[in-house]
């Protein structure tokens, strides 16, 4: 079974600074997808960024980028130029390419943004 | 993308009663899912709601406790039966796009069982 580990319960960052959230996963599969979701206090889960395992290029979405290291089974998220609206719980998630839909989530990292 | 709504947004229920949560998607989707998020915890998949057939449950979840219906491609319900305080959680509905590369989530239903 796949497991997703987020070892940082909370990370604090100042506005305009950069923060990196770590995520590691355990799988024996070669084809899969990785995601970062954001959950603000409103509880709405918002997809931040997606990475296909077969792609070597790291995904980027505006101020959000990932460092995908397939051999190390590592998938970190970098938030650049942090804004107050980035404050939320961030979840790393894994999905097998074989099993449609089922997401395996990590425990989450709370991001605190200070002015 | 898909916009997902859930009703109710929150409820407080008595032990031993049941609550049905509704999930509506604004477009036809192939797959719908129900997740549970216990206080301060991550999300755990309860089941996949299948249109026209019985839901597929994950280990630790059973149909008698969490009956699910999906009468069409845009609507599903989750019932939490014979509730106990341990069922106090946020229940989230999710739907998959045609390529299953993205899942969109509803706003969740916050359930408190006294």
XYZ file of C-alpha atoms in Angstrom:
229
model
C 0.000 0.000 0.000
C 1.122 3.503 -0.730
C 1.893 5.909 2.093
C 2.401 9.644 1.976
C 4.468 11.367 4.654
C 4.548 15.045 5.486
C 7.003 15.504 8.330
C 6.381 19.194 8.999
C 3.219 19.793 11.056
C 3.630 23.561 10.732
C 5.752 26.019 8.779
C 5.935 29.757 9.317
C 6.936 32.258 6.646
C 7.000 36.028 6.358
C 5.139 37.810 3.625
C 7.118 37.974 0.373
C 9.458 35.220 1.531
C 9.738 31.644 0.277
C 8.745 28.470 2.081
C 9.239 24.847 1.080
C 6.979 22.018 2.219
C 8.298 18.489 2.137
C 6.493 15.327 1.095
C 7.767 11.805 0.637
C 5.858 8.780 -0.520
C 6.280 5.076 -0.697
C 5.193 3.118 -3.739
C 6.290 0.208 -5.885
C 4.538 1.599 -8.939
C 6.217 3.513 -11.748
C 3.190 5.368 -13.061
C 1.298 7.679 -10.751
C 0.250 11.255 -10.063
C 1.142 13.582 -7.231
C -0.817 16.573 -6.032
C -0.667 19.423 -3.575
C -3.993 20.592 -2.193
C -4.641 23.670 -0.082
C -7.348 23.741 2.597
C -7.992 27.187 4.068
C -10.193 27.671 7.161
C -13.236 27.609 4.869
C -12.527 23.849 4.488
C -12.660 24.055 0.683
C -10.008 21.796 -0.805
C -8.247 23.595 -3.645
C -5.887 21.915 -6.094
C -2.619 23.844 -6.100
C -0.452 21.833 -8.455
C -0.224 18.438 -10.122
C 2.738 16.338 -11.281
C 2.686 13.294 -13.516
C 5.374 10.782 -12.566
C 6.364 10.158 -16.180
C 7.274 13.818 -16.644
C 10.766 14.807 -15.630
C 10.029 18.503 -15.759
C 8.875 19.980 -12.492
C 5.385 21.486 -12.513
C 4.937 25.207 -11.937
C 1.816 27.267 -11.323
C 2.546 30.956 -10.853
C 4.165 31.289 -7.391
C 3.923 27.565 -6.706
C 6.474 25.066 -7.943
C 7.477 21.530 -7.078
C 10.746 19.670 -6.832
C 9.932 16.138 -7.952
C 12.651 13.586 -7.282
C 11.270 10.263 -8.502
C 14.182 8.106 -7.417
C 14.092 9.586 -3.933
C 10.264 9.501 -3.889
C 10.193 13.114 -2.862
C 7.721 15.810 -3.904
C 8.275 19.161 -2.231
C 6.244 22.326 -2.772
C 7.827 25.762 -2.915
C 5.707 28.832 -2.330
C 7.460 31.980 -3.526
C 6.591 35.561 -2.615
C 4.259 34.294 0.123
C 1.005 36.164 0.630
C -1.384 36.284 3.572
C -3.886 34.347 1.487
C -1.481 31.427 1.298
C -2.127 30.643 4.962
C -3.804 27.244 5.011
C -3.283 23.536 5.567
C -1.433 21.966 2.663
C -1.891 18.297 1.822
C 0.303 16.199 -0.402
C -1.576 13.421 -2.205
C -0.743 10.375 -4.315
C -2.844 8.665 -6.936
C -1.982 5.452 -8.713
C -2.376 5.474 -12.473
C -3.997 2.033 -12.152
C -6.655 2.885 -9.591
C -8.839 5.655 -10.849
C -9.662 8.407 -8.477
C -8.458 7.169 -5.112
C -6.244 9.764 -3.477
C -3.904 8.910 -0.616
C -3.274 11.994 1.502
C -0.452 12.956 3.820
C -1.096 14.329 7.298
C -0.830 17.932 6.167
C 1.373 20.944 6.897
C -0.087 24.110 8.378
C 1.397 27.202 6.711
C 1.356 30.377 8.787
C 2.105 33.640 7.007
C 3.214 36.588 9.122
C 3.110 40.215 7.967
C -13.373 22.142 -13.735
C -16.393 21.103 -11.701
C -18.253 23.028 -9.019
C -19.513 20.856 -6.188
C -22.081 21.786 -3.588
C -23.015 19.917 -0.430
C -25.989 20.095 1.865
C -26.103 20.578 4.786
C -22.947 22.556 5.438
C -23.056 21.573 9.087
C -25.306 19.764 11.510
C -25.475 18.757 15.138
C -27.094 15.388 15.688
C -28.034 13.135 18.552
C -26.452 9.771 19.157
C -28.288 6.921 17.442
C -29.815 9.008 14.662
C -28.874 9.134 10.969
C -27.946 11.998 8.681
C -27.990 12.097 4.889
C -25.562 14.414 3.124
C -26.242 15.477 -0.433
C -23.640 16.236 -3.087
C -24.434 17.972 -6.371
C -21.963 18.518 -9.232
C -22.587 21.152 -11.874
C -21.469 18.916 -14.731
C -21.528 15.240 -15.564
C -18.592 13.425 -14.025
C -17.644 9.807 -14.223
C -16.482 9.239 -10.681
C -17.670 10.572 -7.342
C -16.122 9.929 -3.958
C -16.797 10.458 -0.281
C -14.023 11.317 2.164
C -13.956 11.731 5.930
C -11.746 14.215 7.715
C -11.669 13.683 11.454
C -10.789 16.669 13.662
C -7.238 17.807 13.022
C -6.609 14.890 10.679
C -6.086 14.264 7.003
C -8.662 12.981 4.530
C -9.565 9.304 4.325
C -11.521 7.817 1.456
C -14.765 6.189 2.571
C -16.017 4.911 -0.767
C -16.382 5.453 -4.479
C -19.962 6.193 -5.484
C -20.833 4.245 -8.619
C -23.701 5.296 -10.834
C -26.207 2.500 -11.215
C -24.436 0.049 -8.937
C -23.355 -0.413 -5.346
C -20.623 1.821 -3.968
C -17.095 0.489 -3.542
C -16.024 0.786 0.090
C -12.525 1.129 1.478
C -11.197 -1.025 4.236
C -12.769 -0.097 7.558
C -15.972 1.307 6.062
C -19.156 -0.714 5.535
C -22.382 -0.167 3.669
C -24.575 -0.604 6.730
C -22.875 2.313 8.440
C -22.347 4.536 5.382
C -24.944 3.746 2.720
C -24.316 5.666 -0.494
C -26.546 6.362 -3.443
C -25.756 7.758 -6.865
C -28.897 7.866 -8.990
C -27.294 9.846 -11.829
C -24.002 11.323 -13.023
C -24.252 14.568 -11.068
C -25.739 13.631 -7.675
C -24.831 11.419 -4.744
C -25.815 11.007 -1.111
C -23.943 9.670 1.888
C -25.840 8.574 4.981
C -24.120 8.299 8.329
C -26.198 5.754 10.224
C -26.693 5.106 13.919
C -24.309 7.900 14.763
C -21.972 8.043 17.721
C -19.658 10.877 18.859
C -16.811 9.128 17.018
C -18.567 9.995 13.748
C -18.027 13.702 14.386
C -16.012 14.742 11.334
C -16.064 16.724 8.151
C -17.460 14.722 5.260
C -16.325 15.793 1.798
C -17.687 14.899 -1.582
C -15.295 14.783 -4.510
C -15.656 14.290 -8.244
C -13.199 13.265 -10.914
C -12.770 14.776 -14.352
C -12.870 12.628 -17.465
C -9.145 12.009 -17.353
C -9.158 11.409 -13.598
C -6.085 13.585 -13.350
C -7.859 16.067 -11.139
C -10.341 15.740 -8.355
C -12.509 18.593 -7.232
C -13.955 18.830 -3.769
C -17.119 20.147 -2.253
C -17.019 22.511 0.726
C -17.625 19.701 3.193
C -20.270 18.968 5.800
C -19.236 19.462 9.416
C -21.022 16.878 11.544
C -21.097 16.981 15.328
C -22.656 14.073 17.189
C -23.633 14.621 20.810
